[in-house]
């Protein structure tokens, strides 16, 4: 391949044809400021509308400044990224954006994490020389996401995530000129749309235009109410990311410190969603084996592949977009909801607390979990199984509010009985983890033999769609894995057209699985962070004494004392659910 | 499941237009154009149907409908009146002509009379600048229009004037 030679800031650089000036500069350690641009290399996700013009550079011999994110490097180019003209243009553009941006930085939910704020700081903007009309838009609050479009800078990252990555298609730029805004069709509110609340728009929004609904105030109120017993569960992906909020390196496991922090926040019992993940495997795994064995016996009515159902955004996605296939996913509730259902029955009885006096809080890497916990079917007489679901980010702000020096906290263990978990429960946090956990248990139940090696490397990885086979004592199990709803759509369309020959498929909505969830610390376009969390999750699994869900002693006890056996009537009532057709049908 | 109601003949009309363009997403603007010329406007339900037929998101359809000022979501009158406010027409008094139409019909731009007969919109240049100021009623072009002529133009389309009934 003919390489391209050019000069950037007097440094020679050689790049492949097609490389942008931005990437060429980056390869020799020059960081041209950007705002609308975002690139997650490993995920193949890129937003480059070339709209904001913050990345303009001076190219010798060209009349106009060139936007570095969309201009390709050419042979012999002589580029100056910090000429006076480039700096002036960059500052002018930023000032113009700021002139139509509310000056609420001090009280904005995104303060300290805002890329526009950082940019203004980097460019040393101390005054805005432009004054003009400000755009105003109504605030839109849904069960999980708040849209404050006054703060939108039209970078269109959210639109790219919603359409190209997730193929949910709820957000689009609408209207024109000064009235342009990113909105759902007919500018309806999100809760009327097919939004899955995956939160990937929130994860990439550079400003405070898209944020999660804040439930920290409600949690503090519950904790300070002496008549309430408040318990907490923490999802597996949280422990692999929470440390980032306290300047620890990405991928630092903070399980013990997190537990200590929760106890100091005043939770009466600190439990683990991983326990409920083990429970999910018991139910989902049993359901899978039941379907598989009926299929192997020639039952033509049985639905295969089975699809996992732990992810609330994925559930809402198929309810809107593939309602004809709503009988294929497992009926097992998600670990969050299984935990809530068990906590408010089995555990409430054990500690002799009335359901209405028990408050269940979840710490989730996810914003869709807020919506899931509010779904009507997950409540008894109006009392929800899970009262509040807060994100990893919200937990970090609670820890800061409680004046805890997180990094100096001791390592503590979870409480029992709902805090005991296995390595299988931990890996629920990463793409491929749920199905690997299911295979570990399904193998042993199906064959009656003990697994020699519990690691199924073929199921791991960060590729968007993966296929693998697992040998279950001669039976070849065909498994599909997708993360990102656009990838899920591909597998679903294959099932619909009869092309799919999988026995089981795992789907997670967010890139990387829950570790890349919409409620995690902001990655700011650096996807190496997600990779490090991924590695941390498998490290935690490897370090666990028990690594198969059915060997969790407290799970065994829960079935003995309370549920009977997997898929029993009681288990069905408490741990399974059904799905709804949420599509629009046009009729005359 | 929520149901979106549309008259059967509307569904058939829209489906036929989409089929004419092979239900291709890239033909969205042509489909919207064809649909608006048949139905007079593009209500939300029709946009939902077009999105389904072209297998694209309704948000994108709405994005295009709201981007181009030609497309409208409010029903136009039976006789849509368009006043050119392009540069040439503007300098030759289009503003006064527009004001006179608004006054006579007691109507704002973008609105339709209660009897559904007239609607007023502005457009930018129909390529007949030599005739400025230009007004269009339906497909018919009126040139060198003065405010004094407005009443007469409207009366051509009032009841009892069968020559321009359709």
Coordinates of N, CA and C in Angstrom, one line a residue, chain A residues 365-490:
Chain A
X365 N -25.3 -0.6 36.7 CA -24.5 0.1 35.7 C -25.4 0.7 34.6
X366 N -26.7 0.8 34.9 CA -27.7 0.8 33.8 C -28.7 1.9 34.2
X367 N -29.2 2.6 33.2 CA -30.3 3.5 33.4 C -31.7 2.8 33.2
X368 N -31.7 1.8 32.3 CA -33.0 1.1 32.0 C -33.5 0.4 33.2
X369 N -32.6 0.1 34.2 CA -33.1 -0.6 35.4 C -34.0 0.2 36.2
X370 N -33.9 1.6 36.0 CA -34.9 2.5 36.7 C -36.3 2.2 36.1
X371 N -36.3 2.1 34.8 CA -37.6 1.8 34.1 C -38.1 0.4 34.5
X372 N -37.2 -0.6 34.5 CA -37.6 -1.9 34.8 C -38.2 -2.0 36.2
X373 N -37.6 -1.4 37.2 CA -38.1 -1.5 38.5 C -39.5 -0.9 38.7
X374 N -39.8 0.0 37.7 CA -41.1 0.7 37.8 C -42.2 0.0 37.0
X375 N -41.8 -1.1 36.3 CA -42.8 -1.8 35.5 C -43.9 -2.4 36.5
X376 N -45.1 -2.2 36.1 CA -46.3 -2.5 36.9 C -46.3 -4.0 37.4
X377 N -45.8 -4.9 36.5 CA -45.9 -6.3 36.9 C -44.9 -6.7 38.0
X378 N -44.0 -5.8 38.3 CA -43.0 -6.1 39.3 C -43.4 -5.4 40.6
X379 N -44.6 -5.3 40.9 CA -45.1 -4.7 42.2 C -46.2 -5.6 42.8
X380 N -46.4 -5.5 44.1 CA -47.5 -6.2 44.8 C -48.3 -5.2 45.5
X381 N -49.6 -5.0 45.1 CA -50.4 -4.0 45.7 C -49.8 -2.6 45.6
X382 N -49.2 -2.3 44.5 CA -48.6 -1.0 44.4 C -47.2 -0.9 45.0
X383 N -46.8 -1.9 45.8 CA -45.4 -1.8 46.4 C -44.4 -2.5 45.5
X384 N -43.5 -1.7 44.9 CA -42.5 -2.4 44.0 C -41.6 -3.3 44.6
X385 N -41.1 -4.3 43.9 CA -40.1 -5.3 44.4 C -38.8 -4.6 44.6
X386 N -38.5 -3.7 43.7 CA -37.3 -2.8 43.9 C -37.8 -1.4 43.9
X387 N -37.4 -0.7 45.0 CA -38.0 0.6 45.2 C -37.2 1.7 44.4
X388 N -35.9 1.6 44.5 CA -35.1 2.6 43.7 C -33.9 1.9 43.0
X389 N -33.7 2.2 41.8 CA -32.5 1.7 41.1 C -31.6 2.9 40.8
X390 N -30.4 2.9 41.4 CA -29.5 4.1 41.1 C -28.3 3.6 40.3
X391 N -27.6 4.5 39.6 CA -26.5 4.1 38.7 C -25.2 4.1 39.5
X392 N -24.2 3.5 38.9 CA -22.8 3.6 39.5 C -22.4 5.0 39.8
X393 N -22.8 5.9 38.8 CA -22.4 7.3 39.0 C -23.2 7.9 40.2
X394 N -24.5 7.5 40.4 CA -25.2 8.1 41.5 C -24.7 7.5 42.8
X395 N -24.2 6.2 42.8 CA -23.6 5.7 44.1 C -22.4 6.5 44.4
X396 N -21.6 6.8 43.4 CA -20.4 7.6 43.7 C -20.7 9.0 44.3
X397 N -21.8 9.6 43.8 CA -22.1 10.9 44.4 C -22.7 10.7 45.9
X398 N -23.4 9.6 46.1 CA -23.8 9.3 47.5 C -22.6 9.2 48.4
X399 N -21.6 8.4 47.9 CA -20.4 8.2 48.8 C -19.7 9.5 49.1
X400 N -19.6 10.4 48.1 CA -19.0 11.7 48.3 C -19.8 12.5 49.3
X401 N -21.2 12.5 49.2 CA -22.1 13.2 50.1 C -21.9 12.7 51.5
X402 N -21.5 11.4 51.7 CA -21.4 10.9 53.0 C -20.0 11.1 53.6
X403 N -19.2 11.9 52.9 CA -17.9 12.3 53.4 C -16.9 11.1 53.6
X404 N -17.1 10.1 52.7 CA -16.3 8.9 52.9 C -15.0 9.0 52.0
X405 N -13.9 8.7 52.6 CA -12.7 8.6 51.8 C -12.6 7.2 51.2
X406 N -13.2 7.1 50.0 CA -13.4 5.8 49.4 C -12.1 4.9 49.4
X407 N -11.1 5.6 48.9 CA -9.8 4.8 48.7 C -9.2 4.3 50.0
X408 N -9.6 4.9 51.1 CA -9.0 4.4 52.4 C -9.9 3.4 53.1
X409 N -11.1 3.1 52.5 CA -12.0 2.3 53.2 C -11.4 0.8 53.3
X410 N -11.8 0.1 54.3 CA -11.3 -1.3 54.4 C -12.1 -2.2 53.4
X411 N -11.7 -3.4 53.2 CA -12.4 -4.3 52.3 C -13.3 -5.1 53.2
X412 N -14.6 -5.1 52.9 CA -15.6 -5.8 53.7 C -16.4 -6.8 52.9
X413 N -17.0 -7.7 53.5 CA -17.8 -8.7 52.8 C -19.3 -8.4 52.8
X414 N -20.0 -9.0 51.9 CA -21.4 -8.8 51.8 C -22.1 -9.5 53.0
X415 N -23.3 -9.1 53.3 CA -24.1 -9.8 54.3 C -24.7 -11.1 53.7
X416 N -25.2 -11.9 54.6 CA -25.9 -13.2 54.2 C -27.3 -13.1 54.6
X417 N -28.2 -13.8 53.9 CA -28.0 -14.8 52.9 C -27.9 -14.4 51.5
X418 N -28.4 -13.1 51.2 CA -28.5 -12.7 49.8 C -27.2 -12.1 49.3
X419 N -26.1 -12.3 50.0 CA -24.8 -11.7 49.5 C -23.8 -12.8 49.0
X420 N -24.2 -14.0 49.1 CA -23.3 -15.1 48.7 C -23.4 -15.3 47.2
X421 N -22.3 -15.3 46.5 CA -22.4 -15.5 45.0 C -21.2 -16.3 44.5
X422 N -21.4 -16.7 43.3 CA -20.3 -17.5 42.7 C -19.7 -16.7 41.5
X423 N -18.6 -17.3 40.9 CA -18.0 -16.6 39.8 C -19.0 -16.5 38.6
X424 N -19.9 -17.4 38.5 CA -20.9 -17.4 37.5 C -21.8 -16.2 37.5
X425 N -22.1 -15.8 38.8 CA -22.9 -14.6 39.0 C -22.1 -13.3 38.6
X426 N -20.8 -13.3 38.8 CA -20.0 -12.1 38.6 C -20.0 -11.8 37.1
X427 N -19.8 -12.9 36.3 CA -19.6 -12.6 34.8 C -20.8 -12.2 34.1
X428 N -22.0 -12.1 34.8 CA -23.2 -11.5 34.2 C -22.9 -10.1 33.7
X429 N -21.9 -9.5 34.3 CA -21.6 -8.1 33.9 C -21.0 -7.9 32.6
X430 N -20.5 -8.9 31.9 CA -19.8 -8.7 30.6 C -20.5 -9.5 29.5
X431 N -20.4 -9.1 28.3 CA -21.0 -9.8 27.2 C -20.4 -11.2 27.1
X432 N -21.3 -12.2 27.0 CA -20.9 -13.6 27.0 C -21.0 -14.2 28.3
X433 N -21.1 -13.4 29.4 CA -21.0 -14.0 30.8 C -22.3 -14.7 31.2
X434 N -23.4 -14.2 30.8 CA -24.7 -14.9 31.2 C -24.7 -16.3 30.6
X435 N -24.4 -16.4 29.3 CA -24.5 -17.7 28.7 C -23.4 -18.6 29.2
X436 N -22.2 -18.1 29.5 CA -21.2 -18.9 30.1 C -21.6 -19.5 31.4
X437 N -22.2 -18.6 32.2 CA -22.7 -19.1 33.5 C -23.8 -20.1 33.3
X438 N -24.6 -20.0 32.4 CA -25.7 -20.9 32.1 C -25.1 -22.3 31.6
X439 N -24.1 -22.2 30.8 CA -23.5 -23.4 30.3 C -22.8 -24.2 31.4
X440 N -22.2 -23.5 32.4 CA -21.5 -24.2 33.5 C -22.5 -25.0 34.2
X441 N -23.7 -24.5 34.5 CA -24.7 -25.2 35.2 C -25.4 -26.2 34.4
X442 N -25.8 -25.8 33.1 CA -26.6 -26.7 32.3 C -25.8 -28.0 32.0
X443 N -24.5 -27.8 31.8 CA -23.6 -29.0 31.5 C -23.7 -30.0 32.6
X444 N -23.6 -29.5 33.8 CA -23.5 -30.5 34.9 C -24.9 -31.1 35.2
X445 N -25.9 -30.3 35.0 CA -27.3 -30.9 35.2 C -27.6 -31.9 34.1
X446 N -27.3 -31.5 32.9 CA -27.6 -32.4 31.7 C -26.9 -33.7 31.8
X447 N -25.6 -33.6 32.1 CA -24.7 -34.8 32.0 C -24.6 -35.5 33.3
X448 N -24.9 -34.9 34.4 CA -24.7 -35.5 35.7 C -23.2 -35.6 36.0
X449 N -22.3 -35.0 35.2 CA -20.9 -35.1 35.4 C -20.4 -33.7 35.9
X450 N -19.2 -33.8 36.5 CA -18.6 -32.5 37.0 C -17.7 -31.9 35.9
X451 N -17.8 -30.6 35.7 CA -17.0 -30.0 34.7 C -15.6 -29.9 35.1
X452 N -14.7 -30.3 34.2 CA -13.3 -30.3 34.6 C -12.7 -28.9 34.5
X453 N -13.2 -28.1 33.5 CA -12.7 -26.8 33.3 C -13.9 -25.9 33.1
X454 N -14.0 -24.9 34.0 CA -15.2 -24.0 34.0 C -15.1 -22.8 33.0
X455 N -13.9 -22.6 32.5 CA -13.7 -21.4 31.7 C -14.1 -21.8 30.2
X456 N -15.0 -21.1 29.7 CA -15.4 -21.3 28.3 C -14.9 -20.1 27.4
X457 N -13.6 -20.2 27.1 CA -13.0 -19.1 26.4 C -13.7 -18.7 25.1
X458 N -14.2 -19.7 24.5 CA -14.9 -19.5 23.2 C -16.1 -18.5 23.2
X459 N -16.6 -18.4 24.5 CA -17.8 -17.5 24.6 C -17.4 -16.1 25.0
X460 N -16.1 -15.9 25.2 CA -15.7 -14.5 25.7 C -15.2 -13.7 24.5
X461 N -15.2 -12.4 24.7 CA -14.7 -11.5 23.7 C -15.5 -10.2 23.5
X462 N -15.1 -9.3 22.7 CA -15.8 -8.0 22.6 C -16.3 -7.8 21.2
X463 N -16.2 -8.9 20.3 CA -16.8 -8.7 19.0 C -18.3 -8.6 19.1
X464 N -18.9 -7.8 18.2 CA -20.4 -7.5 18.4 C -21.3 -8.7 18.3
X465 N -21.0 -9.6 17.3 CA -21.8 -10.8 17.2 C -20.8 -12.0 17.3
X466 N -21.1 -12.9 18.1 CA -20.1 -14.1 18.2 C -20.9 -15.4 18.2
X467 N -20.3 -16.4 17.6 CA -20.9 -17.7 17.6 C -19.9 -18.7 18.2
X468 N -20.4 -19.7 18.9 CA -19.5 -20.7 19.5 C -20.3 -22.0 19.6
X469 N -19.5 -23.1 19.7 CA -20.2 -24.3 20.0 C -19.5 -24.8 21.3
X470 N -20.4 -25.5 22.1 CA -19.9 -26.1 23.4 C -20.3 -27.5 23.4
X471 N -19.3 -28.4 23.6 CA -19.5 -29.8 23.6 C -20.0 -30.2 25.0
X472 N -21.3 -30.6 25.0 CA -21.9 -31.1 26.3 C -22.0 -32.6 26.2
X473 N -20.9 -33.2 26.5 CA -20.8 -34.7 26.5 C -21.3 -35.3 25.2
X474 N -20.8 -34.8 24.1 CA -21.3 -35.3 22.8 C -22.4 -34.5 22.1
X475 N -23.1 -33.8 22.9 CA -24.2 -32.9 22.3 C -23.5 -31.6 22.0
X476 N -23.6 -31.2 20.7 CA -23.0 -29.9 20.3 C -24.0 -28.8 20.5
X477 N -23.7 -27.9 21.5 CA -24.6 -26.8 21.8 C -24.2 -25.6 21.0
X478 N -25.1 -25.1 20.1 CA -24.7 -23.9 19.3 C -25.2 -22.6 20.0
X479 N -24.3 -21.7 20.2 CA -24.6 -20.5 21.0 C -24.3 -19.3 20.2
X480 N -25.2 -18.3 20.3 CA -25.0 -17.0 19.7 C -24.9 -16.0 20.8
X481 N -24.1 -14.9 20.5 CA -24.0 -13.9 21.5 C -24.0 -12.5 20.8
X482 N -24.8 -11.6 21.2 CA -24.7 -10.3 20.6 C -24.8 -9.2 21.7
X483 N -24.0 -8.2 21.6 CA -24.1 -7.0 22.4 C -24.2 -5.8 21.6
X484 N -25.1 -4.8 22.0 CA -25.5 -3.7 21.2 C -26.8 -4.2 20.5
X485 N -27.8 -3.3 20.5 CA -29.1 -3.8 20.0 C -29.1 -3.9 18.5
X486 N -28.2 -3.2 17.8 CA -28.1 -3.4 16.3 C -27.6 -4.8 16.0
X487 N -26.7 -5.3 16.8 CA -26.2 -6.7 16.6 C -27.3 -7.7 17.0
X488 N -28.0 -7.4 18.0 CA -29.2 -8.2 18.4 C -30.2 -8.3 17.3
X489 N -30.4 -7.2 16.7 CA -31.4 -7.2 15.5 C -31.0 -8.2 14.4
X490 N -29.7 -8.2 14.2 CA -29.2 -9.2 13.1 C -29.6 -10.6 13.5

